[in-house]
mmCIF file of C-alpha atoms and ligand atoms in Angstrom:
data_model
loop_
_atom_site.group_PDB
_atom_site.id
_atom_site.type_symbol
_atom_site.label_atom_id
_atom_site.label_comp_id
_atom_site.label_asym_id
_atom_site.label_seq_id
_atom_site.Cartn_x
_atom_site.Cartn_y
_atom_site.Cartn_z
ATOM 1 C CA MET P 21 11.975 -11.885 -24.047
ATOM 2 C CA LEU P 22 9.997 -14.978 -22.300
ATOM 3 C CA VAL P 23 12.243 -17.196 -20.379
ATOM 4 C CA PRO P 24 10.940 -20.886 -20.247
ATOM 5 C CA ILE P 25 10.105 -21.938 -16.416
ATOM 6 C CA GLN P 26 12.457 -24.665 -15.320
ATOM 7 C CA ARG P 27 10.855 -25.520 -12.159
ATOM 8 C CA ASP P 28 12.503 -28.288 -10.048
ATOM 9 C CA ARG P 29 9.278 -30.692 -9.790
ATOM 10 C CA ARG P 30 10.687 -31.910 -6.135
ATOM 11 C CA SER P 31 11.135 -28.503 -4.650
ATOM 12 C CA ALA P 32 8.560 -26.629 -2.642
ATOM 13 C CA VAL P 33 7.842 -23.209 -1.550
ATOM 14 C CA LEU P 34 7.627 -22.090 2.158
ATOM 15 C CA VAL P 35 4.939 -19.616 2.833
ATOM 16 C CA THR P 36 5.171 -17.712 6.159
ATOM 17 C CA GLY P 37 2.020 -16.351 7.336
ATOM 18 C CA GLY P 38 -0.078 -18.506 4.747
ATOM 19 C CA ALA P 39 -2.924 -18.992 7.097
ATOM 20 C CA GLY P 40 -3.465 -14.925 6.944
ATOM 21 C CA TYR P 41 -5.504 -12.923 4.595
ATOM 22 C CA ILE P 42 -2.971 -12.472 1.603
ATOM 23 C CA GLY P 43 -0.993 -15.363 2.337
ATOM 24 C CA SER P 44 -3.986 -17.792 2.108
ATOM 25 C CA HIS P 45 -4.820 -16.248 -1.430
ATOM 26 C CA ALA P 46 -1.059 -16.534 -2.562
ATOM 27 C CA VAL P 47 -1.342 -20.421 -1.287
ATOM 28 C CA LEU P 48 -4.182 -20.821 -3.695
ATOM 29 C CA ALA P 49 -2.433 -18.983 -6.688
ATOM 30 C CA LEU P 50 0.813 -21.136 -6.018
ATOM 31 C CA LEU P 51 -1.229 -24.442 -6.036
ATOM 32 C CA ASP P 52 -3.149 -23.239 -8.924
ATOM 33 C CA ALA P 53 0.268 -22.847 -10.820
ATOM 34 C CA GLY P 54 1.376 -26.429 -9.845
ATOM 35 C CA HIS P 55 3.804 -25.486 -6.869
ATOM 36 C CA ASP P 56 4.211 -27.577 -3.847
ATOM 37 C CA VAL P 57 3.515 -25.537 -0.976
ATOM 38 C CA VAL P 58 4.402 -25.716 2.807
ATOM 39 C CA VAL P 59 2.949 -23.008 5.243
ATOM 40 C CA ILE P 60 4.241 -21.907 8.422
ATOM 41 C CA ASP P 61 1.991 -19.895 10.666
ATOM 42 C CA ASN P 62 1.668 -19.289 14.559
ATOM 43 C CA LEU P 63 -2.162 -18.477 14.031
ATOM 44 C CA SER P 64 -1.982 -15.328 15.958
ATOM 45 C CA SER P 65 -4.426 -13.565 13.208
ATOM 46 C CA GLY P 66 -4.746 -16.475 10.757
ATOM 47 C CA PHE P 67 -6.794 -19.299 10.563
ATOM 48 C CA ARG P 68 -6.040 -23.103 10.051
ATOM 49 C CA TRP P 69 -9.186 -23.446 7.931
ATOM 50 C CA ALA P 70 -7.810 -20.727 5.618
ATOM 51 C CA VAL P 71 -4.926 -23.157 4.535
ATOM 52 C CA HIS P 72 -5.882 -25.253 1.504
ATOM 53 C CA PRO P 73 -5.646 -28.839 2.380
ATOM 54 C CA ASP P 74 -2.993 -29.477 -0.506
ATOM 55 C CA ALA P 75 -0.560 -27.401 1.409
ATOM 56 C CA THR P 76 1.280 -28.799 4.177
ATOM 57 C CA PHE P 77 1.185 -27.022 7.382
ATOM 58 C CA TYR P 78 3.248 -26.129 10.359
ATOM 59 C CA GLN P 79 1.818 -24.118 13.329
ATOM 60 C CA GLY P 80 4.887 -22.304 14.823
ATOM 61 C CA ASP P 81 6.808 -18.994 14.888
ATOM 62 C CA VAL P 82 8.850 -17.842 12.224
ATOM 63 C CA ALA P 83 11.173 -16.844 15.015
ATOM 64 C CA ASP P 84 11.468 -20.581 15.816
ATOM 65 C CA SER P 85 14.838 -21.129 14.287
ATOM 66 C CA ALA P 86 14.730 -24.763 15.068
ATOM 67 C CA LEU P 87 11.438 -25.322 13.608
ATOM 68 C CA LEU P 88 12.441 -23.414 10.469
ATOM 69 C CA GLY P 89 15.703 -25.682 10.383
ATOM 70 C CA ARG P 90 13.385 -28.932 10.548
ATOM 71 C CA ILE P 91 11.121 -27.592 7.629
ATOM 72 C CA PHE P 92 14.098 -26.757 5.494
ATOM 73 C CA LYS P 93 15.249 -30.347 6.381
ATOM 74 C CA GLU P 94 12.057 -32.243 5.833
ATOM 75 C CA HIS P 95 11.495 -30.278 2.360
ATOM 76 C CA ARG P 96 13.352 -29.065 -0.848
ATOM 77 C CA ILE P 97 12.611 -25.438 -0.065
ATOM 78 C CA ALA P 98 13.345 -23.350 -3.253
ATOM 79 C CA ALA P 99 12.001 -20.115 -2.055
ATOM 80 C CA VAL P 100 10.268 -18.488 0.838
ATOM 81 C CA LEU P 101 7.421 -16.208 0.389
ATOM 82 C CA HIS P 102 7.466 -13.988 3.727
ATOM 83 C CA PHE P 103 3.994 -12.747 4.620
ATOM 84 C CA ALA P 104 4.036 -13.386 8.359
ATOM 85 C CA GLY P 105 4.186 -10.021 10.336
ATOM 86 C CA SER P 106 2.143 -7.400 12.044
ATOM 87 C CA LEU P 107 0.258 -4.601 10.032
ATOM 88 C CA ILE P 108 -1.839 -2.228 11.903
ATOM 89 C CA VAL P 109 -0.371 1.205 11.340
ATOM 90 C CA SER P 110 -2.127 2.749 14.498
ATOM 91 C CA GLU P 111 -1.353 -0.223 16.536
ATOM 92 C CA SER P 112 2.391 0.314 15.675
ATOM 93 C CA VAL P 113 2.299 3.763 17.062
ATOM 94 C CA GLY P 114 1.334 2.604 20.402
ATOM 95 C CA ASN P 115 3.550 -0.496 20.660
ATOM 96 C CA PRO P 116 6.526 -0.102 18.412
ATOM 97 C CA LEU P 117 8.355 -2.856 19.935
ATOM 98 C CA LYS P 118 5.901 -5.409 18.921
ATOM 99 C CA TYR P 119 6.489 -4.132 15.250
ATOM 100 C CA TYR P 120 10.335 -4.128 15.435
ATOM 101 C CA HIS P 121 10.229 -7.685 16.856
ATOM 102 C CA ASN P 122 7.473 -9.430 14.819
ATOM 103 C CA ASN P 123 8.684 -7.641 11.457
ATOM 104 C CA SER P 124 12.289 -6.781 11.756
ATOM 105 C CA GLU P 125 13.679 -9.048 14.321
ATOM 106 C CA THR P 126 11.749 -12.079 13.049
ATOM 107 C CA SER P 127 12.756 -11.324 9.516
ATOM 108 C CA ARG P 128 16.397 -11.265 10.574
ATOM 109 C CA LEU P 129 15.908 -14.795 12.155
ATOM 110 C CA LEU P 130 14.363 -16.040 8.971
ATOM 111 C CA LEU P 131 17.183 -14.801 6.623
ATOM 112 C CA SER P 132 19.499 -16.388 9.264
ATOM 113 C CA ALA P 133 17.678 -19.660 8.937
ATOM 114 C CA MET P 134 17.552 -19.420 5.262
ATOM 115 C CA ILE P 135 21.394 -19.044 5.048
ATOM 116 C CA ASP P 136 21.852 -22.222 7.291
ATOM 117 C CA GLY P 137 19.293 -24.072 5.320
ATOM 118 C CA GLY P 138 20.810 -23.076 1.832
ATOM 119 C CA VAL P 139 17.662 -21.491 0.776
ATOM 120 C CA ARG P 140 18.392 -18.478 -1.723
ATOM 121 C CA ASN P 141 15.282 -17.142 -2.826
ATOM 122 C CA ILE P 142 12.847 -14.631 -0.984
ATOM 123 C CA VAL P 143 9.726 -12.795 -1.687
ATOM 124 C CA PHE P 144 8.813 -10.336 0.797
ATOM 125 C CA SER P 145 5.910 -8.594 1.865
ATOM 126 C CA SER P 146 6.568 -4.776 2.271
ATOM 127 C CA THR P 147 4.378 -1.925 2.296
ATOM 128 C CA ALA P 148 3.464 1.404 0.788
ATOM 129 C CA ALA P 149 3.959 2.720 4.371
ATOM 130 C CA VAL P 150 7.593 2.745 3.850
ATOM 131 C CA TYR P 151 7.247 6.038 1.823
ATOM 132 C CA GLY P 152 5.625 8.118 4.395
ATOM 133 C CA ASP P 153 3.877 11.186 3.819
ATOM 134 C CA GLY P 154 4.082 14.077 1.488
ATOM 135 C CA GLN P 155 3.944 12.051 -1.648
ATOM 136 C CA HIS P 156 2.589 13.971 -4.636
ATOM 137 C CA GLY P 157 1.050 12.136 -7.746
ATOM 138 C CA LEU P 158 2.103 8.494 -8.222
ATOM 139 C CA VAL P 159 4.977 6.888 -5.750
ATOM 140 C CA GLU P 160 7.709 5.507 -7.720
ATOM 141 C CA GLU P 161 10.071 2.985 -6.232
ATOM 142 C CA THR P 162 12.666 5.489 -6.383
ATOM 143 C CA SER P 163 10.486 8.076 -4.298
ATOM 144 C CA PRO P 164 12.102 8.733 -0.718
ATOM 145 C CA THR P 165 11.478 6.329 1.783
ATOM 146 C CA GLN P 166 10.806 8.248 5.039
ATOM 147 C CA PRO P 167 8.100 6.048 6.913
ATOM 148 C CA ILE P 168 6.053 8.143 9.518
ATOM 149 C CA ASN P 169 4.931 5.353 11.627
ATOM 150 C CA PRO P 170 6.876 2.354 13.342
ATOM 151 C CA TYR P 171 4.977 -0.272 11.153
ATOM 152 C CA GLY P 172 6.581 1.321 7.791
ATOM 153 C CA MET P 173 10.045 1.537 9.536
ATOM 154 C CA SER P 174 9.945 -2.037 10.606
ATOM 155 C CA LYS P 175 9.370 -3.013 6.950
ATOM 156 C CA LEU P 176 11.999 -0.669 5.517
ATOM 157 C CA LEU P 177 14.521 -2.162 8.100
ATOM 158 C CA THR P 178 13.566 -5.650 6.734
ATOM 159 C CA GLU P 179 14.271 -4.343 3.038
ATOM 160 C CA ALA P 180 17.534 -3.265 4.065
ATOM 161 C CA MET P 181 18.303 -6.484 5.752
ATOM 162 C CA ILE P 182 17.386 -8.574 2.794
ATOM 163 C CA ARG P 183 19.528 -6.384 0.410
ATOM 164 C CA ASP P 184 22.318 -6.543 2.688
ATOM 165 C CA THR P 185 22.180 -10.161 3.254
ATOM 166 C CA ALA P 186 21.387 -10.951 -0.587
ATOM 167 C CA ARG P 187 24.763 -9.116 -1.592
ATOM 168 C CA ALA P 188 26.633 -10.889 1.296
ATOM 169 C CA HIS P 189 25.227 -14.504 0.754
ATOM 170 C CA GLY P 190 24.024 -14.546 -2.699
ATOM 171 C CA MET P 191 20.380 -14.719 -2.108
ATOM 172 C CA ASP P 192 17.822 -13.340 -4.952
ATOM 173 C CA TYR P 193 15.085 -11.356 -3.874
ATOM 174 C CA CYS P 194 11.832 -9.773 -4.881
ATOM 175 C CA ILE P 195 10.543 -7.124 -2.337
ATOM 176 C CA LEU P 196 6.672 -6.317 -3.208
ATOM 177 C CA ARG P 197 5.450 -2.983 -1.493
ATOM 178 C CA TYR P 198 1.748 -3.775 -1.420
ATOM 179 C CA PHE P 199 -0.384 -0.696 -1.376
ATOM 180 C CA ASN P 200 -3.885 -1.200 0.278
ATOM 181 C CA VAL P 201 -5.130 -4.883 -0.142
ATOM 182 C CA ALA P 202 -8.738 -5.591 -0.470
ATOM 183 C CA GLY P 203 -11.278 -8.037 -1.805
ATOM 184 C CA ALA P 204 -11.519 -11.819 -1.865
ATOM 185 C CA ASP P 205 -11.026 -14.633 -4.067
ATOM 186 C CA PRO P 206 -13.791 -14.497 -6.830
ATOM 187 C CA ASP P 207 -14.559 -18.168 -6.194
ATOM 188 C CA LEU P 208 -14.818 -17.348 -2.448
ATOM 189 C CA ARG P 209 -12.207 -20.006 -1.660
ATOM 190 C CA SER P 210 -10.641 -17.440 0.714
ATOM 191 C CA GLY P 211 -11.157 -13.756 1.857
ATOM 192 C CA GLN P 212 -10.201 -11.430 4.679
ATOM 193 C CA SER P 213 -11.429 -12.957 7.999
ATOM 194 C CA THR P 214 -9.621 -10.927 10.577
ATOM 195 C CA ILE P 215 -11.175 -10.708 13.738
ATOM 196 C CA GLY P 216 -11.592 -6.880 14.892
ATOM 197 C CA ALA P 217 -10.435 -5.790 11.268
ATOM 198 C CA THR P 218 -9.575 -2.202 11.015
ATOM 199 C CA HIS P 219 -8.904 -1.965 7.202
ATOM 200 C CA LEU P 220 -11.375 0.428 5.526
ATOM 201 C CA ILE P 221 -13.246 -1.891 3.030
ATOM 202 C CA LYS P 222 -13.455 -4.705 5.323
ATOM 203 C CA VAL P 223 -15.060 -2.497 8.125
ATOM 204 C CA ALA P 224 -17.281 -0.927 5.613
ATOM 205 C CA VAL P 225 -18.941 -4.162 4.076
ATOM 206 C CA GLU P 226 -19.176 -5.385 7.959
ATOM 207 C CA ALA P 227 -21.365 -2.077 8.552
ATOM 208 C CA ALA P 228 -23.179 -2.507 5.427
ATOM 209 C CA LEU P 229 -24.172 -6.072 6.747
ATOM 210 C CA GLY P 230 -25.204 -4.487 10.164
ATOM 211 C CA ARG P 231 -22.413 -5.851 12.097
ATOM 212 C CA ARG P 232 -21.121 -2.269 12.769
ATOM 213 C CA SER P 233 -23.424 0.700 13.536
ATOM 214 C CA HIS P 234 -21.177 3.000 11.254
ATOM 215 C CA VAL P 235 -17.768 3.620 9.755
ATOM 216 C CA ALA P 236 -15.777 6.404 11.271
ATOM 217 C CA VAL P 237 -14.056 8.500 8.810
ATOM 218 C CA PHE P 238 -10.609 9.301 10.244
ATOM 219 C CA GLY P 239 -9.867 12.937 9.011
ATOM 220 C CA SER P 240 -11.594 15.133 6.755
ATOM 221 C CA ASP P 241 -9.100 17.955 6.684
ATOM 222 C CA PHE P 242 -6.227 16.111 4.621
ATOM 223 C CA PRO P 243 -4.787 18.138 1.603
ATOM 224 C CA THR P 244 -6.880 15.784 -0.904
ATOM 225 C CA ARG P 245 -9.871 16.507 -3.160
ATOM 226 C CA ASP P 246 -12.665 15.801 -0.641
ATOM 227 C CA GLY P 247 -10.489 16.256 2.650
ATOM 228 C CA THR P 248 -10.488 12.371 3.313
ATOM 229 C CA GLY P 249 -7.299 10.015 2.892
ATOM 230 C CA ILE P 250 -6.538 8.719 -0.462
ATOM 231 C CA ARG P 251 -5.194 5.195 -1.194
ATOM 232 C CA ASP P 252 -4.649 2.788 -4.072
ATOM 233 C CA TYR P 253 -6.815 -0.216 -3.511
ATOM 234 C CA ILE P 254 -5.528 -3.539 -5.033
ATOM 235 C CA HIS P 255 -7.236 -6.668 -5.311
ATOM 236 C CA VAL P 256 -5.925 -9.532 -3.264
ATOM 237 C CA SER P 257 -6.196 -12.039 -5.950
ATOM 238 C CA ASP P 258 -4.072 -9.784 -8.476
ATOM 239 C CA LEU P 259 -1.725 -9.303 -5.692
ATOM 240 C CA ALA P 260 -1.492 -12.936 -5.288
ATOM 241 C CA ASP P 261 -0.776 -13.478 -9.124
ATOM 242 C CA ALA P 262 2.059 -11.109 -8.556
ATOM 243 C CA HIS P 263 3.704 -13.346 -6.019
ATOM 244 C CA VAL P 264 3.647 -16.256 -8.586
ATOM 245 C CA LEU P 265 5.140 -14.279 -11.133
ATOM 246 C CA ALA P 266 7.879 -12.978 -8.811
ATOM 247 C CA LEU P 267 8.505 -16.508 -7.444
ATOM 248 C CA ASP P 268 8.866 -17.655 -11.255
ATOM 249 C CA HIS P 269 11.168 -14.621 -11.820
ATOM 250 C CA LEU P 270 13.515 -15.674 -8.911
ATOM 251 C CA LEU P 271 13.573 -19.446 -10.145
ATOM 252 C CA ASN P 272 14.548 -18.446 -13.515
ATOM 253 C CA HIS P 273 17.090 -15.412 -12.980
ATOM 254 C CA ASP P 274 20.237 -15.704 -10.926
ATOM 255 C CA GLY P 275 21.101 -12.445 -9.091
ATOM 256 C CA ALA P 276 17.680 -11.154 -9.390
ATOM 257 C CA ALA P 277 17.221 -8.014 -7.063
ATOM 258 C CA LEU P 278 13.798 -6.487 -7.425
ATOM 259 C CA THR P 279 11.846 -3.862 -5.436
ATOM 260 C CA LEU P 280 8.297 -3.420 -6.976
ATOM 261 C CA ASN P 281 5.208 -1.447 -6.189
ATOM 262 C CA CYS P 282 1.901 -3.352 -6.256
ATOM 263 C CA GLY P 283 -0.987 -1.130 -6.809
ATOM 264 C CA TYR P 284 -3.240 -0.032 -9.761
ATOM 265 C CA GLY P 285 -2.093 3.665 -10.134
ATOM 266 C CA THR P 286 -5.561 4.974 -9.292
ATOM 267 C CA GLY P 287 -6.306 6.505 -5.826
ATOM 268 C CA TYR P 288 -9.748 6.534 -4.126
ATOM 269 C CA SER P 289 -10.508 8.735 -1.153
ATOM 270 C CA VAL P 290 -12.126 7.253 1.869
ATOM 271 C CA SER P 291 -15.588 9.070 0.958
ATOM 272 C CA GLU P 292 -15.198 7.357 -2.443
ATOM 273 C CA VAL P 293 -14.830 4.165 -1.250
ATOM 274 C CA LEU P 294 -17.863 4.499 1.002
ATOM 275 C CA ASP P 295 -19.863 5.507 -1.916
ATOM 276 C CA SER P 296 -18.889 2.350 -3.690
ATOM 277 C CA VAL P 297 -19.834 0.247 -0.759
ATOM 278 C CA ASP P 298 -23.153 1.966 -0.753
ATOM 279 C CA ARG P 299 -23.570 1.630 -4.461
ATOM 280 C CA VAL P 300 -22.751 -2.154 -4.506
ATOM 281 C CA SER P 301 -24.395 -3.308 -1.167
ATOM 282 C CA GLY P 302 -27.638 -1.152 -1.992
ATOM 283 C CA ILE P 303 -27.397 0.285 1.761
ATOM 284 C CA ARG P 304 -26.314 3.694 2.859
ATOM 285 C CA VAL P 305 -23.707 2.936 5.408
ATOM 286 C CA PRO P 306 -23.741 5.493 8.216
ATOM 287 C CA ARG P 307 -20.456 7.701 8.427
ATOM 288 C CA ARG P 308 -19.274 9.439 11.293
ATOM 289 C CA MET P 309 -16.636 12.247 10.977
ATOM 290 C CA GLU P 310 -13.801 11.691 13.421
ATOM 291 C CA PRO P 311 -10.338 13.123 14.047
ATOM 292 C CA ARG P 312 -7.355 11.970 11.988
ATOM 293 C CA ARG P 313 -5.682 8.436 13.083
ATOM 294 C CA SER P 314 -2.081 8.731 14.347
ATOM 295 C CA GLY P 315 0.332 7.520 11.610
ATOM 296 C CA ASP P 316 -1.945 7.969 8.662
ATOM 297 C CA PRO P 317 -0.407 9.741 5.684
ATOM 298 C CA ALA P 318 -2.754 11.829 3.285
ATOM 299 C CA SER P 319 -2.412 10.041 -0.054
ATOM 300 C CA LEU P 320 -0.414 6.930 -1.224
ATOM 301 C CA VAL P 321 -1.055 5.980 -5.029
ATOM 302 C CA ALA P 322 1.396 3.560 -6.893
ATOM 303 C CA SER P 323 3.058 3.819 -9.971
ATOM 304 C CA ASN P 324 3.050 0.272 -11.356
ATOM 305 C CA ALA P 325 5.110 0.726 -14.261
ATOM 306 C CA ARG P 326 8.111 -1.223 -13.046
ATOM 307 C CA ILE P 327 6.075 -4.399 -11.911
ATOM 308 C CA ARG P 328 4.411 -4.617 -15.289
ATOM 309 C CA GLU P 329 7.796 -4.281 -17.202
ATOM 310 C CA ALA P 330 9.629 -6.651 -14.647
ATOM 311 C CA LEU P 331 7.216 -9.235 -14.320
ATOM 312 C CA GLY P 332 4.684 -8.922 -17.023
ATOM 313 C CA TRP P 333 2.012 -8.309 -14.355
ATOM 314 C CA LEU P 334 -1.453 -7.683 -15.687
ATOM 315 C CA PRO P 335 -4.124 -6.868 -13.205
ATOM 316 C CA ARG P 336 -7.575 -8.784 -13.825
ATOM 317 C CA HIS P 337 -9.766 -7.095 -11.119
ATOM 318 C CA ASP P 338 -8.806 -3.423 -11.492
ATOM 319 C CA CYS P 339 -12.040 -1.991 -10.499
ATOM 320 C CA LEU P 340 -13.106 -0.481 -7.196
ATOM 321 C CA ASP P 341 -16.655 -1.772 -7.184
ATOM 322 C CA ALA P 342 -15.489 -5.331 -8.094
ATOM 323 C CA ILE P 343 -13.217 -5.314 -5.034
ATOM 324 C CA VAL P 344 -16.006 -4.384 -2.882
ATOM 325 C CA GLN P 345 -18.469 -6.695 -4.432
ATOM 326 C CA HIS P 346 -15.796 -9.570 -3.515
ATOM 327 C CA ALA P 347 -15.379 -8.341 -0.144
ATOM 328 C CA LEU P 348 -19.108 -8.200 0.374
ATOM 329 C CA ALA P 349 -19.665 -11.724 -0.991
ATOM 330 C CA TRP P 350 -16.928 -13.029 1.234
ATOM 331 C CA GLU P 351 -18.627 -11.410 4.443
ATOM 332 C CA GLN P 352 -21.995 -13.021 3.403
ATOM 333 C CA ALA P 353 -20.236 -16.388 2.597
ATOM 334 C CA MET P 354 -18.780 -16.240 6.129
ATOM 335 C CA GLU P 355 -22.091 -15.483 7.821
ATOM 336 C CA ALA P 356 -23.610 -18.264 5.876
ATOM 337 C CA ARG P 357 -20.846 -20.674 6.972
ATOM 338 C CA LYS P 358 -20.535 -19.227 10.333
ATOM 339 C CA VAL P 359 -16.850 -19.172 10.098
ATOM 340 C CA GLY P 360 -14.242 -16.254 11.413
HETATM 341 N N1 NAD Y 14 -3.360 -5.967 4.331
HETATM 342 C C1 NAD Y 14 -2.892 -5.094 3.714
HETATM 343 O O1 NAD Y 14 -3.368 -4.194 3.178
HETATM 344 C C2 NAD Y 14 -1.208 -5.092 3.789
HETATM 345 C C3 NAD Y 14 -0.540 -4.022 2.717
HETATM 346 C C4 NAD Y 14 0.716 -3.894 2.867
HETATM 347 C C5 NAD Y 14 1.447 -5.130 3.248
HETATM 348 N N2 NAD Y 14 0.838 -6.077 3.866
HETATM 349 C C6 NAD Y 14 1.663 -7.055 4.532
HETATM 350 O O2 NAD Y 14 1.114 -8.392 4.118
HETATM 351 C C7 NAD Y 14 1.678 -9.403 4.852
HETATM 352 C C8 NAD Y 14 0.224 -10.246 5.289
HETATM 353 O O3 NAD Y 14 -0.733 -9.338 5.534
HETATM 354 P P1 NAD Y 14 -2.232 -9.876 5.881
HETATM 355 O O4 NAD Y 14 -3.146 -8.685 5.572
HETATM 356 O O5 NAD Y 14 -2.311 -11.107 4.959
HETATM 357 O O6 NAD Y 14 -2.423 -10.018 7.480
HETATM 358 P P2 NAD Y 14 -2.648 -11.240 8.327
HETATM 359 O O7 NAD Y 14 -2.616 -10.751 9.778
HETATM 360 O O8 NAD Y 14 -4.131 -11.684 7.676
HETATM 361 O O9 NAD Y 14 -1.727 -12.261 7.998
HETATM 362 C C9 NAD Y 14 -0.522 -12.557 8.692
HETATM 363 C C10 NAD Y 14 -0.379 -14.079 9.006
HETATM 364 O O10 NAD Y 14 1.129 -14.119 9.592
HETATM 365 C C11 NAD Y 14 0.730 -14.949 10.880
HETATM 366 N N3 NAD Y 14 1.972 -14.432 11.684
HETATM 367 C C12 NAD Y 14 2.184 -13.092 12.245
HETATM 368 N N4 NAD Y 14 3.106 -13.145 12.966
HETATM 369 C C13 NAD Y 14 3.851 -14.567 12.727
HETATM 370 C C14 NAD Y 14 5.117 -15.187 13.296
HETATM 371 N N5 NAD Y 14 5.774 -14.485 13.975
HETATM 372 N N6 NAD Y 14 5.254 -16.545 12.895
HETATM 373 C C15 NAD Y 14 4.307 -17.088 12.172
HETATM 374 N N7 NAD Y 14 2.966 -16.648 11.771
HETATM 375 C C16 NAD Y 14 2.966 -15.283 11.966
HETATM 376 C C17 NAD Y 14 -0.524 -14.629 11.442
HETATM 377 O O11 NAD Y 14 -1.154 -15.754 12.077
HETATM 378 C C18 NAD Y 14 -1.443 -14.477 10.088
HETATM 379 O O12 NAD Y 14 -1.976 -15.575 9.661
HETATM 380 C C19 NAD Y 14 2.145 -8.584 6.143
HETATM 381 O O13 NAD Y 14 3.391 -8.790 6.140
HETATM 382 C C20 NAD Y 14 1.780 -7.194 5.979
HETATM 383 O O14 NAD Y 14 2.527 -6.476 6.637
HETATM 384 C C21 NAD Y 14 -0.364 -6.115 4.313
HETATM 385 O O1 GDU Y 15 -12.509 2.688 9.918
HETATM 386 C C1 GDU Y 15 -11.770 3.109 9.005
HETATM 387 C C2 GDU Y 15 -10.479 2.726 8.520
HETATM 388 C C3 GDU Y 15 -9.889 3.387 7.682
HETATM 389 N N1 GDU Y 15 -10.010 4.747 7.375
HETATM 390 C C4 GDU Y 15 -9.155 5.366 6.426
HETATM 391 O O2 GDU Y 15 -9.085 4.448 5.322
HETATM 392 C C5 GDU Y 15 -7.949 4.541 4.848
HETATM 393 C C6 GDU Y 15 -7.328 3.293 4.748
HETATM 394 O O3 GDU Y 15 -7.096 2.810 6.119
HETATM 395 P P1 GDU Y 15 -6.809 1.286 6.310
HETATM 396 O O4 GDU Y 15 -6.766 1.038 7.661
HETATM 397 O O5 GDU Y 15 -7.591 0.375 5.426
HETATM 398 O O6 GDU Y 15 -5.245 1.057 5.855
HETATM 399 P P2 GDU Y 15 -3.930 1.735 6.049
HETATM 400 O O7 GDU Y 15 -3.659 2.810 4.566
HETATM 401 O O8 GDU Y 15 -3.737 2.370 7.334
HETATM 402 O O9 GDU Y 15 -2.752 0.535 5.965
HETATM 403 C C7 GDU Y 15 -2.989 -0.417 5.030
HETATM 404 O O10 GDU Y 15 -2.023 -0.150 3.936
HETATM 405 C C8 GDU Y 15 -0.870 0.300 4.221
HETATM 406 C C9 GDU Y 15 -0.178 0.541 2.591
HETATM 407 O O11 GDU Y 15 -0.807 1.695 2.238
HETATM 408 C C10 GDU Y 15 -0.012 -0.866 4.900
HETATM 409 O O12 GDU Y 15 0.535 -1.671 4.369
HETATM 410 C C11 GDU Y 15 -1.112 -1.461 6.055
HETATM 411 O O13 GDU Y 15 -0.448 -2.683 6.499
HETATM 412 C C12 GDU Y 15 -2.255 -1.615 5.823
HETATM 413 O O14 GDU Y 15 -2.949 -2.008 7.013
HETATM 414 C C13 GDU Y 15 -6.892 5.807 5.814
HETATM 415 O O15 GDU Y 15 -7.090 7.037 5.121
HETATM 416 C C14 GDU Y 15 -7.791 5.432 7.034
HETATM 417 O O16 GDU Y 15 -7.514 6.751 7.709
HETATM 418 C C15 GDU Y 15 -11.084 5.229 7.750
HETATM 419 O O17 GDU Y 15 -11.489 6.476 7.527
HETATM 420 N N2 GDU Y 15 -12.095 4.399 8.786
#
């Protein structure tokens, strides 16, 4: 049954990491849906220009409890959408403490500041990396969580903190486990601008535009149909929509406690993704076979039955070529604007 949205017009939403790739798209979707938006970002990997001017911006760290306290006093924050964090799987293997600090410890401080500030709703950016390796077929939310890298473990710890804190302090939460996020806003209001990006589709479209000499294929001996790693690539705008739905759900359901996969349920291998980039760009991107990257599972593909059922989420851009097309268009637009 559809529940009418009773949004408190005076309240706002705090987006941590709103100057980053996914956060900046969520800000656009929230503004499009009529929410007031406040952003906190330390600009460690995000960009001030990526934050829509209609959002109020604070430059600072989520671990700065005094700053969070000030924000909670200056605005009526109804909910926090927590994107800020570190997210490179291979980096987390070499520097795990960075991840346990910036993902786990910083989230603990955020939860503590939320309790102090009386903010009782949180949407959290978790990841498919909490599931680990050895997954067969579609991964359900009830599948075992056995991360094989510190990044996944740092997010799993945060999930546990959120559930325990919610129980103890009467908070409501929606944990969104994203699979592989890619693409750009179809109107090119934002896109992935990360410097020195490591994500496959971003790297491949940079190579198609001649900014990289080739794409390294990390591992061709995985137990997959063509030996390369399989992932479920979700368009960033569909993911942003999921956040607006999650927020509305929290604002309308007391006691909400959701953990939801965000993916399409279709997996593509690295070779298939590169074929798509070749097809869409019209350029044969040079590929070089290299050994596996540490911490990489063979395959991660989402079951999305739960998010469809719980939030009524309906993807609008469920097509690999469309995702690649938008990613490529954003790269070209950045080149033209000379940003990033
Ligand atoms: N990109 C993906 O495929 C993917 C997949 C699963 C989960 N996620 C999660 O989504 C979230 C956003 O990822 P993204 O791809 O947009 O990355 P991003 O690096 O573009 O965005 C992260 C933003 O957070 C900011 N930030 C980092 N630490 C901060 C801190 N301590 N205080 C304040 N600001 C801080 C950065 O400056 C940046 O703007 C992350 O939590 C990530 O783990 C991403
Ligand atoms: O230059 C590259 C980059 C990636 N890959 C391969 O492409 C696939 C996807 O790799 P990405 O680096 O694009 O993404 P990850 O799967 O490593 O991780 C991403 O998705 C995860 C969820 O599945 C996490 O949430 C994480 O934050 C996010 O970076 C993997 O098989 C990887 O080995 C290559 O072969 N060459």
